[in-house]
Every structure is written in C-alpha cells, then in structure tokens.
Amino acid sequence: MTTATEKQTLGFQAEVKQLLHLMIHSLYSNKEIFLRELVSNASDALDKLRFQALSKEDLYEGDNDLKVRLEFDEKAQTITLSDNGIGMSRDEVVTNLGTIAKSGTAEFLSSLTGDQKQDSRLIGQFGVGFYSAFIVADKVEVYTRRAGMKPEEGVRWESRGEGDFSIETVTKEERGTRIVLHLKEEEKEFANGWRLRSLVKKYSDHISFPVEMIKENMDVGEEEEGKEKAESAPEFESVNEATALWTLPRNEIKDEDYKEFYKHIAHDFSDPVLWAHNRVEGKLDYTSLLYVPAKAPYDLWNREAPRGLKLYIQRVFIMDDAEQFLPLYLRFVKGVVDTNDLSLNVSREILQNDKAVESMRSALTKRVLDMLSKLAADDAEKYQTFWDEFGRVLKEGPAEDFANREKIAKLMRFSSTHQDDDKQTQSLEDYVSRMKQGQDKIYYITAESYSAGVKSPHLEIFRKKGIEVLVMHDRIDEWLMSHLNEFDGKHFQDIAKGELDLGEVEDKEEKQKQEEVSKEAEPLLNRLKEVLKDHVEEVRVTHRLTDSPACLVVGAYDMGVQMRRIMEAAGQALPENKPTFEINPEHPLVKKLGEEQGARFEDLTWVLFDQARLAGGENLKDPAGYVSRLNKLLLELSNAG
Ligand code: ADP
Ligand code: MG
C-alpha cells in the first residue's frame, strides 16, 4: 500500500487507453448513457455502504440518509454528481479509475472491428462504466473519501481522458464520492435542469436511492420567496421514484422500466430479450427478477468470469454475482433475488450449503426454463435468436441438471436432413411429430460440419426410406448425447454406432432378404476378415448403405469419431477402438471384389477400407500406402483399357 499524499501523475493501463479511444468514437450516438453509468455507480456505492454498515454502524458517521445528488452549472458547463456512499481510498482510486479489472479485456478489445455500429454493441455488453464520462467531458474530477477514513484522507483524481490522470490527497469532510464533469463545448446542452431530470427519470427511475436535484421555482409568484431562500441552503427534491423496481407490483411497472433496470444491474446497454418478475410467499419468501440478455457477453466461455444474481436480503444489497442461485448452464441469466429467508450476515460459504438457497435455486431454474419454453411457444423467431446466442450453453444442461433434462431437451434446436442449411432450427418435438409409421427411435449423426454430416454414407438408407436424421455439428453434441438417452419415451440412436435396426420401418420381406444376402456373402466376409485381421472388430453386411460400397461403424458403446478427434486434439491418449467394417454386397465394386484373388484382392480390400475411413471423416493411418495401392489399381485399369 502506498502512503503517498503528494500529487502524482500516473498513466492509464494500456487497455483503458484503448477503451477510452474506442468508446468516445463508437458511443457518440448514445452519449447520454454516461449519466446512467455514473448514477449506477453511485447507487452501487450506497448499496455497499449499507451492507458494510450492517456489521459496522460507525461507517454511517451519523448520516444514514443515503442519496445521490445531481447539480449543474450552465455557465461553467459542469455537471456534478455526489453520493454519500462507500467512497474510495487512494489505492482504490488508482485501481478502479486507472485500470480495468475484468479478465479477458485485452482479447475483447482486439475483437473489435473498427465498425462503429458493431463495436458500440460489443462495448455495450462489455460495460463501459465510469469511463463513459469522457464521452461528454473533456475533463473529469473525482473527489472521494472512503467511509471510516479521516477527512484528511480524501482523494482528488483528475484526468482529461487521454493517456494519464493525476491523483493527490485532499481533505473531504463528507464521506463518499463527488464527480465533476467539465463538458466539452459541443456537449454543453447537458448542463440543463430539464434535460438532466428527464435523463434521470428515463434511466434511473427505479434504483433504490433518491437522486436529488435543486428544487425548481415553479412560477414567478414564488420568485420573491426564492430570493430570500438564496441566503439559506438550496432545497433539494428527489427526481426519481427511488423504490427498488422488484419491490413494486408487476402491474405498476412499464416495460421501459424493466429494460432500464436491466441495464443498471447487468452493465449491458442493449435491451434484454425476456424477463420474469415473481414474488413467492409461503414456505419460502423471496422476490426474483430474472433477465435473459439479447447478446452473449464477451466472456461467456471464460470459466472465471463472474456470474450469478445480485443478492438482496430484506431489501439490503448483500452481494453481486451470487452464483448459488442458478446452475452453471444458465449462467447467461442476470437479475436480482431478494429474500427474507437468509440472515443479513450470510457469506458465500453459507450460501453453498443452505437449504433455503437450494430450494430457491431449483425454483429459479424452473422459472427460467419455463420462461424460455413460453418464448419458444409464443415467438419462434425471437426464440431462435436466443438459441443462436445461448444454445451451446444450454446444451450443458442435461449433464448438469439431470432432473430437468426433458425440459431442457424440449428447448433444444438441431439441424436435420429435413432442411438444407446448417441452421439449428428443429425441435425434438418437431422431429417426433414427423417420425415414420413404426419408427421408434430418434436418429442422429454427429459430424464436424453440417455439410460433412449430410454427405455421410450412413444416411443412405434413411434417405431411401424418407426417415429424418438430426445432423449434430456442434463440437459438444456428441458429449451432450451421452447425457440424453431419450426424449418423449423414444431412445436416441447414433446412426454411425452399433448395429442398425430400423425396427418396424422395415417389413418382414426386407428383413428376410437381408438375411439371405448375409448368408450368401459369408465366404467373402471371411476372406475380408483374413486381410483386415486386427484392424477390425468385425466384418458384416450393411443395412445402412444403398449407394456406397462400404462404411465403418463404431461399437454401440465406443467413443464416436468426433469426440475422439476432439480428445486427441487436446492431447489425450486414447485406447484404440476397432471399428466394424460393413460392406454392401449389392454394390458393383463389392461384387467385383468377390471375384478377385491374391494380391489384387488384398489391395482392393484395403482401398475400400481406407475409403470408408475417409468418408466417415477420419484420417488414414497410412495415407502413402493408400495412394500407392490406388495408383496401382488405376494403372492396371488403364492397361486393361
Ligand atoms: P463497474 O461499475 O462495472 O464495476 P465502473 O467502470 O462503472 O465499473 O466503475 C469502476 C469501479 O470504480 C467500481 O467498481 C467502483 O469500485 C468504483 N467506483 C466508481 N464510481 C464510484 C462511486 N461513486 N463510489 C465508489 N466507488 C466508485
Ligand atoms: Mg458501473
């Protein structure tokens, strides 16, 4: 800890400089949000003070009338925002107003494109916070003193929002923070009472604390009185409702209020897609307000990224990012939970083992799943945009939340052979409603991409019979399917695994014919086994192929090709699984193969085997051997011709 009191000039962290630059340019059309960000910070600071004062009343210093004050000076072109919240120490100022604490900031910034519209959306999800002051101000001063510290331990911070800031120790009698914005010449219109009032109303009506402004003189008649009053302290009045939004009855809340409140708690500035506001009384007593954002945050895949709800107990803010109230696969949900069932001195550790929290968690999980189901039913298009953004996270659900897996499965969307693009738009209910007479399984194939999937020879018989197959091409799909055994009482079947049994879809005649063909092919199967020996588990006649000569099938309980590829890429050593080699005796090449002998039979066998590997999206063990055999055959062919 520094004990410096002298004036220092310090450089901003490189990321801050970059963010300042980008923000000023890309948020130009959205500049009024600076006020929401600063009021939001003031409100957070008041929340923190109230929380810390629970165990240390002295922090109030005799003043527990918590509020935000907004003043302006038209002539000087300044706006001043003060709060009597927690304040900051000198070290805290250096960290909070000189760096960005979020992990992954550098990666995030480098993902920006320079396209103003695109970037402004991204920066919105990132949350610009305090630095947004520099959209409208060319100089910002911050005076602050941490609650509990001495008046002489106040801090003054100043910056022009370029490369650096200065910091010095000053005396500040009142605890909390005062921010003075020196408006840019072209933004001076913000130093206007009517404008500021309407912005506070618009953006900060339902934060928990009053935002006060000097009382306006209503008419000329009061002018005289006003003059007298000028001698005494000016009178302030609250310009916002100052009741925490979630405590109001639903029918008193406008959509706009819900949206603005979301921006305050989520540090996002796009509108949310969806929200659910509920009060529960009885065995448990709590209110929840849950939101689904429109866009995935930049750090959705960062395991350390903060997640969870804002926790209030009896209306008192307790902590941000209380992650115990929702499962990991719903980590994109933002919101507030306010309960009377926990004691005010609760800690993260206690939350982890608390029965009431566990009950709330399962109720809130259902709440989110229900709200998503409702969206899917009411507005398929909007639901699709949600799925495109967060579907992959939801796919973690069945593994994490066994009890709700059927509900989650209903929310899933996949690609299928029923469509001709790679969009994930088919629900399992859609699929089931289209199942063929006698079909008792849900068929799927996993592949590296949609186009690789639909070209797989494994699909041939399904095409011929007109049976739909789900084409799963997300990296996590094979893993997901290992946790989803059935849907609506129907088992899932990976069509590249195990023996294929189309059940009732095939009639007796077809089955009989298959048996005959198998019997006839027996001598050939034995000869193939002789050649492929240790490389295969089994050689058999296929039921899958109609156009291709051969394919490889993975054992019913073995790891699939996609999963194997991902694990190997991650450096995992895996035991070898021998595939089953299936041949199509009706195919001219296979018929020809049956007539061959000796070296030529062996070469042709290996070529067919390797081709089956390739068609299944696998790599060859001996590519050079394949090429030389194929060339030999080609040469013989041209010699013969
Ligand atoms: P965020 O609010 O997302 O944390 P900001 O950029 O808005 O990010 O603010 C950065 C940090 O500066 C806050 O987390 C807080 O610690 C501190 N801060 C900002 N404004 C105030 C304030 N009025 N009182 C106390 N601390 C503040
Ligand atoms: Mg903030």
PDB file of C-alpha atoms in Angstrom, residues 32-43 68 70 81 196-211 238-245 256-257 259-261 263-264:
ATOM      1  CA  GLU A  32     -26.443  10.269 -22.760  1.00  0.00           C
ATOM      2  CA  ILE A  33     -25.819   6.875 -21.159  1.00  0.00           C
ATOM      3  CA  PHE A  34     -22.911   8.424 -19.235  1.00  0.00           C
ATOM      4  CA  LEU A  35     -25.418   9.650 -16.658  1.00  0.00           C
ATOM      5  CA  ARG A  36     -26.939   6.219 -16.151  1.00  0.00           C
ATOM      6  CA  GLU A  37     -23.459   4.739 -15.658  1.00  0.00           C
ATOM      7  CA  LEU A  38     -22.454   7.327 -13.050  1.00  0.00           C
ATOM      8  CA  VAL A  39     -25.767   7.139 -11.177  1.00  0.00           C
ATOM      9  CA  SER A  40     -25.487   3.369 -11.299  1.00  0.00           C
ATOM     10  CA  ASN A  41     -22.041   3.538  -9.699  1.00  0.00           C
ATOM     11  CA  ALA A  42     -23.312   5.931  -7.040  1.00  0.00           C
ATOM     12  CA  SER A  43     -26.181   3.574  -6.279  1.00  0.00           C
ATOM     13  CA  VAL A  68     -27.341  10.816  -4.821  1.00  0.00           C
ATOM     14  CA  LEU A  70     -27.080  15.926  -9.185  1.00  0.00           C
ATOM     15  CA  LEU A  81     -22.816  14.069  -9.164  1.00  0.00           C
ATOM     16  CA  LEU A 196     -30.913  16.081 -16.629  1.00  0.00           C
ATOM     17  CA  ARG A 197     -34.239  15.459 -14.910  1.00  0.00           C
ATOM     18  CA  SER A 198     -35.593  13.662 -17.918  1.00  0.00           C
ATOM     19  CA  LEU A 199     -32.441  11.534 -18.193  1.00  0.00           C
ATOM     20  CA  VAL A 200     -32.648  10.527 -14.538  1.00  0.00           C
ATOM     21  CA  LYS A 201     -36.324   9.666 -14.994  1.00  0.00           C
ATOM     22  CA  LYS A 202     -35.590   7.711 -18.122  1.00  0.00           C
ATOM     23  CA  TYR A 203     -32.595   5.731 -16.940  1.00  0.00           C
ATOM     24  CA  SER A 204     -32.577   5.696 -13.164  1.00  0.00           C
ATOM     25  CA  ASP A 205     -36.163   5.937 -12.006  1.00  0.00           C
ATOM     26  CA  HIS A 206     -36.063   2.669 -10.096  1.00  0.00           C
ATOM     27  CA  ILE A 207     -32.705   2.416  -8.489  1.00  0.00           C
ATOM     28  CA  SER A 208     -33.145   2.012  -4.716  1.00  0.00           C
ATOM     29  CA  PHE A 209     -31.998   5.521  -3.760  1.00  0.00           C
ATOM     30  CA  PRO A 210     -33.223   9.054  -4.419  1.00  0.00           C
ATOM     31  CA  VAL A 211     -31.435  11.183  -6.973  1.00  0.00           C
ATOM     32  CA  SER A 238     -35.961  13.699  -5.403  1.00  0.00           C
ATOM     33  CA  VAL A 239     -36.493  13.466  -9.152  1.00  0.00           C
ATOM     34  CA  ASN A 240     -36.811   9.677  -9.376  1.00  0.00           C
ATOM     35  CA  GLU A 241     -39.170   7.179  -7.786  1.00  0.00           C
ATOM     36  CA  ALA A 242     -36.343   5.686  -5.716  1.00  0.00           C
ATOM     37  CA  THR A 243     -38.106   2.432  -4.957  1.00  0.00           C
ATOM     38  CA  ALA A 244     -36.257  -0.700  -5.943  1.00  0.00           C
ATOM     39  CA  LEU A 245     -38.034  -1.911  -9.057  1.00  0.00           C
ATOM     40  CA  GLU A 256     -39.342   0.528 -20.270  1.00  0.00           C
ATOM     41  CA  ASP A 257     -38.697   0.441 -16.526  1.00  0.00           C
ATOM     42  CA  LYS A 259     -35.426  -2.593 -19.537  1.00  0.00           C
ATOM     43  CA  GLU A 260     -33.637   0.298 -17.867  1.00  0.00           C
ATOM     44  CA  PHE A 261     -33.326  -1.587 -14.626  1.00  0.00           C
ATOM     45  CA  LYS A 263     -29.096  -2.086 -17.895  1.00  0.00           C
ATOM     46  CA  HIS A 264     -28.346  -0.858 -14.402  1.00  0.00           C
TER      47      HIS A 264
END
